[in-house]
C-alpha cells in the first residue's frame, strides 16, 4: 500500500552493483522456495498419512473428491454422498452445498491422477504457495531477516496445520489469494490485487464478507473509492450467491442460517442485536471456546495485529463464526481459522511498523528482528498443541486397523455404489460411488461397515453393530469380516 498507509520499504544501498542485487535476488528466491517446499511436504505428508491409515473421512474428503472428479469428466459437480445424506438425490451438485466453483481449477490434475491423493497434494502446495508473497510483503515493511522469520512462523502456523490435517476444503485457496491481495496492493499493483480479491468470491458463499472487510480496510487507509466499490462487490456477492445461486442449483439458503438464537432471518437478527447492543458486543466472547480461539488467532502476532487496519479484512469472517450458534465454528480444531491466518499475520507485520512509527523508531532493526523472532517462537511453541505435532511421533505412521480396512476395501468391486463407514469412504472413492453409511439404508448393493470403532454419524459402535444386523435381516450377506470391519453385499 502506498504513502504512509503502511510502512515504507527499507532503502537500498546506492553502492551495490546491479549484479550483486541479481545474485541476492536469486539467493532469496531459492531460500524462500525451499521454505515453501518444506512446508508443502509437511502438509502433504500429514494428509497422505491420514488417508493411508484410514484417518481421513468421507465428510469431507469424498465430498470434494466427487465434485472435482465430475469437473474433470466435464460433468456438473455432482456430490451424491452429500445429496443422499440430505435426502436430495444422487444428482445434488456441490454448488448447492458450498458455492465453490474454484474447485474446477483442480480438474486437470485429476487427469494425471484420479483420486483424493491429488486433492491432498494440491492443498499442500496451495497452502505453501502463500509463503513467497508473505516474504515480499514483510521484506518491504520490516526487512529481509524478519521476512524469513515471518515465513517460518506462517509455515508452522496452527491454522494452516489444522487445515492440512482435516481432509480437503475450499480454504486451501484462501491463504494464497489473501496473500496476493495484500502484497500486490502494497506493491502498488492494484489490478492483480483486485483479481485476487474477486477470486475469493468463487471460493465460498461467505467470502463476500472478506471482500467487504477489504473494502473497510481500504476506506480506513484513505483509498475511499476502491473501498466503497469493494464493499459493494462483497455485499452484492453475498446477496447473489446466498439469495439466488444456491437456490438455483438446488440448495436451500436456510441451510446456511446459523443464528437462530438471534432470530429466524437477517432482519430479525439485526433487530435483536440493536435491541441489546451490550449483549451483541459480548456475544463473540460468550463462550470459553470463542475466547480461546480468538486469543490463539491474535497471539502469534503478539497481539500487534490489533494495531493494523488490515485486521478489518478478517473481521467480518471472524464475526460470522463467533456470532453463530454452531459450536464447531468457534473451535480451533478445524480448518476455519485458516481463512484469516495470512491476513492477521500481515496485520501483525504492519502493526509493528505502526507501533515503531508511533515510538518514533521506524528504522529500529533490532526491534523488528526481535518481534519476528518472537512470532516464530510463538508459532513453534504452539506446534505441540496442533496437527503438525503428529509428524515427529512414530505412532502417527502406524495404524493397526489399516490392514483389515484395506482388505475390506479390496473386497468391493470397481464401478459399484457402496455405503461406506466415514473413515473408509476415502479409500473407496477412486473406484466406486461412495455414499455415507448411516442408520438409514440407501439400498446400495455394497456396504462397508465398522462395528469396532465409533463412526460418524452413529451414536456408538453398538449402534453400528445393530445396523449391520438389521441389514442382514433385509437381505444383505456378509462377505468379509475382520477386526470390526464388515463387508456386506445385497442379494
PDB file of C-alpha atoms in Angstrom, residues 174-299:
ATOM      1  CA  UNK A 174      -7.713 -18.561   0.638  1.00  0.00           C
ATOM      2  CA  UNK A 175      -4.224 -18.079   2.163  1.00  0.00           C
ATOM      3  CA  UNK A 176      -2.717 -17.707  -1.310  1.00  0.00           C
ATOM      4  CA  UNK A 177      -5.431 -15.347  -2.573  1.00  0.00           C
ATOM      5  CA  UNK A 178      -5.319 -13.136   0.531  1.00  0.00           C
ATOM      6  CA  UNK A 179      -1.510 -13.058   0.411  1.00  0.00           C
ATOM      7  CA  UNK A 180      -1.604 -11.956  -3.234  1.00  0.00           C
ATOM      8  CA  UNK A 181      -4.308  -9.390  -2.485  1.00  0.00           C
ATOM      9  CA  UNK A 182      -2.365  -7.786   0.376  1.00  0.00           C
ATOM     10  CA  UNK A 183       1.135  -7.991  -1.096  1.00  0.00           C
ATOM     11  CA  UNK A 184       0.252  -6.818  -4.601  1.00  0.00           C
ATOM     12  CA  UNK A 185      -1.751  -3.858  -3.320  1.00  0.00           C
ATOM     13  CA  UNK A 186       1.117  -2.944  -1.026  1.00  0.00           C
ATOM     14  CA  UNK A 187       3.443  -3.092  -4.045  1.00  0.00           C
ATOM     15  CA  UNK A 188       1.199  -0.669  -5.938  1.00  0.00           C
ATOM     16  CA  UNK A 189      -0.091  -3.368  -8.304  1.00  0.00           C
ATOM     17  CA  UNK A 190      -3.809  -2.755  -7.884  1.00  0.00           C
ATOM     18  CA  UNK A 191      -5.082  -4.871 -10.780  1.00  0.00           C
ATOM     19  CA  UNK A 192      -3.703  -8.286  -9.661  1.00  0.00           C
ATOM     20  CA  UNK A 193      -4.725  -7.416  -6.095  1.00  0.00           C
ATOM     21  CA  UNK A 194      -8.276  -6.761  -7.287  1.00  0.00           C
ATOM     22  CA  UNK A 195      -8.326 -10.017  -9.264  1.00  0.00           C
ATOM     23  CA  UNK A 196      -7.263 -11.968  -6.181  1.00  0.00           C
ATOM     24  CA  UNK A 197      -9.935 -10.240  -4.113  1.00  0.00           C
ATOM     25  CA  UNK A 198     -12.667 -11.005  -6.635  1.00  0.00           C
ATOM     26  CA  UNK A 199     -11.449 -14.600  -6.946  1.00  0.00           C
ATOM     27  CA  UNK A 200     -12.339 -15.023  -3.272  1.00  0.00           C
ATOM     28  CA  UNK A 201     -15.998 -14.812  -4.309  1.00  0.00           C
ATOM     29  CA  UNK A 202     -15.516 -18.111  -6.180  1.00  0.00           C
ATOM     30  CA  UNK A 203     -14.178 -19.913  -3.102  1.00  0.00           C
ATOM     31  CA  UNK A 204     -17.198 -20.000  -0.809  1.00  0.00           C
ATOM     32  CA  UNK A 205     -20.565 -18.354  -0.391  1.00  0.00           C
ATOM     33  CA  UNK A 206     -19.421 -16.254   2.591  1.00  0.00           C
ATOM     34  CA  UNK A 207     -16.219 -14.874   1.078  1.00  0.00           C
ATOM     35  CA  UNK A 208     -18.116 -11.742   0.124  1.00  0.00           C
ATOM     36  CA  UNK A 209     -17.769 -10.881   3.803  1.00  0.00           C
ATOM     37  CA  UNK A 210     -13.998 -10.891   3.407  1.00  0.00           C
ATOM     38  CA  UNK A 211     -14.293  -8.634   0.362  1.00  0.00           C
ATOM     39  CA  UNK A 212     -16.445  -6.290   2.468  1.00  0.00           C
ATOM     40  CA  UNK A 213     -13.698  -6.357   5.098  1.00  0.00           C
ATOM     41  CA  UNK A 214     -11.122  -5.486   2.443  1.00  0.00           C
ATOM     42  CA  UNK A 215     -13.286  -2.541   1.426  1.00  0.00           C
ATOM     43  CA  UNK A 216     -13.479  -1.319   5.028  1.00  0.00           C
ATOM     44  CA  UNK A 217      -9.698  -1.555   5.270  1.00  0.00           C
ATOM     45  CA  UNK A 218      -9.201   0.417   2.060  1.00  0.00           C
ATOM     46  CA  UNK A 219     -11.632   3.081   3.242  1.00  0.00           C
ATOM     47  CA  UNK A 220      -9.815   3.492   6.564  1.00  0.00           C
ATOM     48  CA  UNK A 221      -6.479   3.681   4.720  1.00  0.00           C
ATOM     49  CA  UNK A 222      -7.807   6.547   2.615  1.00  0.00           C
ATOM     50  CA  UNK A 223      -8.464   4.683  -0.638  1.00  0.00           C
ATOM     51  CA  UNK A 224     -12.139   5.513  -0.304  1.00  0.00           C
ATOM     52  CA  UNK A 225     -13.404   4.946  -3.843  1.00  0.00           C
ATOM     53  CA  UNK A 226     -11.898   1.481  -4.084  1.00  0.00           C
ATOM     54  CA  UNK A 227     -13.073   0.814  -0.549  1.00  0.00           C
ATOM     55  CA  UNK A 228     -16.687   1.646  -1.377  1.00  0.00           C
ATOM     56  CA  UNK A 229     -16.520  -0.401  -4.578  1.00  0.00           C
ATOM     57  CA  UNK A 230     -15.094  -3.386  -2.692  1.00  0.00           C
ATOM     58  CA  UNK A 231     -17.839  -3.215  -0.074  1.00  0.00           C
ATOM     59  CA  UNK A 232     -20.423  -3.061  -2.858  1.00  0.00           C
ATOM     60  CA  UNK A 233     -18.900  -6.044  -4.676  1.00  0.00           C
ATOM     61  CA  UNK A 234     -18.685  -8.051  -1.469  1.00  0.00           C
ATOM     62  CA  UNK A 235     -22.244  -7.303  -0.418  1.00  0.00           C
ATOM     63  CA  UNK A 236     -23.501  -7.984  -3.929  1.00  0.00           C
ATOM     64  CA  UNK A 237     -21.616 -11.285  -3.982  1.00  0.00           C
ATOM     65  CA  UNK A 238     -23.155 -12.448  -0.701  1.00  0.00           C
ATOM     66  CA  UNK A 239     -26.677 -11.491  -1.760  1.00  0.00           C
ATOM     67  CA  UNK A 240     -26.305 -13.005  -5.232  1.00  0.00           C
ATOM     68  CA  UNK A 241     -24.861 -16.313  -4.074  1.00  0.00           C
ATOM     69  CA  UNK A 242     -26.983 -16.883  -0.989  1.00  0.00           C
ATOM     70  CA  UNK A 243     -30.150 -15.309  -2.327  1.00  0.00           C
ATOM     71  CA  UNK A 244     -30.157 -16.695  -5.858  1.00  0.00           C
ATOM     72  CA  UNK A 245     -27.390 -19.056  -6.984  1.00  0.00           C
ATOM     73  CA  UNK A 246     -27.583 -21.509  -4.062  1.00  0.00           C
ATOM     74  CA  UNK A 247     -31.321 -21.890  -4.650  1.00  0.00           C
ATOM     75  CA  UNK A 248     -30.854 -22.108  -8.419  1.00  0.00           C
ATOM     76  CA  UNK A 249     -28.529 -25.081  -8.029  1.00  0.00           C
ATOM     77  CA  UNK A 250     -30.948 -26.918  -5.754  1.00  0.00           C
ATOM     78  CA  UNK A 251     -29.794 -25.825  -2.317  1.00  0.00           C
ATOM     79  CA  UNK A 252     -31.651 -24.086   0.466  1.00  0.00           C
ATOM     80  CA  UNK A 253     -30.398 -20.782   1.835  1.00  0.00           C
ATOM     81  CA  UNK A 254     -31.795 -21.799   5.231  1.00  0.00           C
ATOM     82  CA  UNK A 255     -29.003 -24.380   5.453  1.00  0.00           C
ATOM     83  CA  UNK A 256     -26.560 -21.527   5.978  1.00  0.00           C
ATOM     84  CA  UNK A 257     -28.506 -19.742   8.711  1.00  0.00           C
ATOM     85  CA  UNK A 258     -26.582 -20.304  11.939  1.00  0.00           C
ATOM     86  CA  UNK A 259     -28.044 -17.533  14.087  1.00  0.00           C
ATOM     87  CA  UNK A 260     -31.324 -18.957  15.342  1.00  0.00           C
ATOM     88  CA  UNK A 261     -30.531 -17.656  18.837  1.00  0.00           C
ATOM     89  CA  UNK A 262     -30.760 -14.134  17.410  1.00  0.00           C
ATOM     90  CA  UNK A 263     -33.707 -14.516  15.080  1.00  0.00           C
ATOM     91  CA  UNK A 264     -35.186 -16.507  12.182  1.00  0.00           C
ATOM     92  CA  UNK A 265     -33.580 -14.342   9.485  1.00  0.00           C
ATOM     93  CA  UNK A 266     -31.225 -11.412   8.887  1.00  0.00           C
ATOM     94  CA  UNK A 267     -33.728  -8.635   9.795  1.00  0.00           C
ATOM     95  CA  UNK A 268     -34.686 -10.471  12.976  1.00  0.00           C
ATOM     96  CA  UNK A 269     -31.053 -10.999  13.966  1.00  0.00           C
ATOM     97  CA  UNK A 270     -30.157  -7.358  13.279  1.00  0.00           C
ATOM     98  CA  UNK A 271     -33.093  -6.167  15.388  1.00  0.00           C
ATOM     99  CA  UNK A 272     -32.029  -8.464  18.238  1.00  0.00           C
ATOM    100  CA  UNK A 273     -28.515  -7.025  18.169  1.00  0.00           C
ATOM    101  CA  UNK A 274     -29.834  -3.443  18.028  1.00  0.00           C
ATOM    102  CA  UNK A 275     -32.224  -4.002  20.931  1.00  0.00           C
ATOM    103  CA  UNK A 276     -29.420  -5.243  23.175  1.00  0.00           C
ATOM    104  CA  UNK A 277     -26.128  -3.741  21.952  1.00  0.00           C
ATOM    105  CA  UNK A 278     -24.237  -4.714  25.105  1.00  0.00           C
ATOM    106  CA  UNK A 279     -25.140  -8.366  24.614  1.00  0.00           C
ATOM    107  CA  UNK A 280     -24.171  -8.021  20.955  1.00  0.00           C
ATOM    108  CA  UNK A 281     -20.705  -6.762  21.909  1.00  0.00           C
ATOM    109  CA  UNK A 282     -20.253  -9.546  24.462  1.00  0.00           C
ATOM    110  CA  UNK A 283     -21.592 -12.359  22.256  1.00  0.00           C
ATOM    111  CA  UNK A 284     -18.257 -13.085  20.477  1.00  0.00           C
ATOM    112  CA  UNK A 285     -16.743 -13.647  23.937  1.00  0.00           C
ATOM    113  CA  UNK A 286     -19.680 -15.528  25.472  1.00  0.00           C
ATOM    114  CA  UNK A 287     -18.070 -18.992  25.421  1.00  0.00           C
ATOM    115  CA  UNK A 288     -14.676 -20.157  26.602  1.00  0.00           C
ATOM    116  CA  UNK A 289     -14.040 -21.815  23.241  1.00  0.00           C
ATOM    117  CA  UNK A 290     -14.607 -18.495  21.471  1.00  0.00           C
ATOM    118  CA  UNK A 291     -12.191 -16.640  23.726  1.00  0.00           C
ATOM    119  CA  UNK A 292      -9.569 -19.357  23.335  1.00  0.00           C
ATOM    120  CA  UNK A 293      -9.820 -19.310  19.552  1.00  0.00           C
ATOM    121  CA  UNK A 294      -9.756 -15.508  19.321  1.00  0.00           C
ATOM    122  CA  UNK A 295      -6.674 -15.369  21.517  1.00  0.00           C
ATOM    123  CA  UNK A 296      -4.949 -18.125  19.552  1.00  0.00           C
ATOM    124  CA  UNK A 297      -5.622 -16.230  16.326  1.00  0.00           C
ATOM    125  CA  UNK A 298      -4.070 -12.986  17.596  1.00  0.00           C
ATOM    126  CA  UNK A 299      -1.325 -14.289  19.891  1.00  0.00           C
TER     127      UNK A 299
END
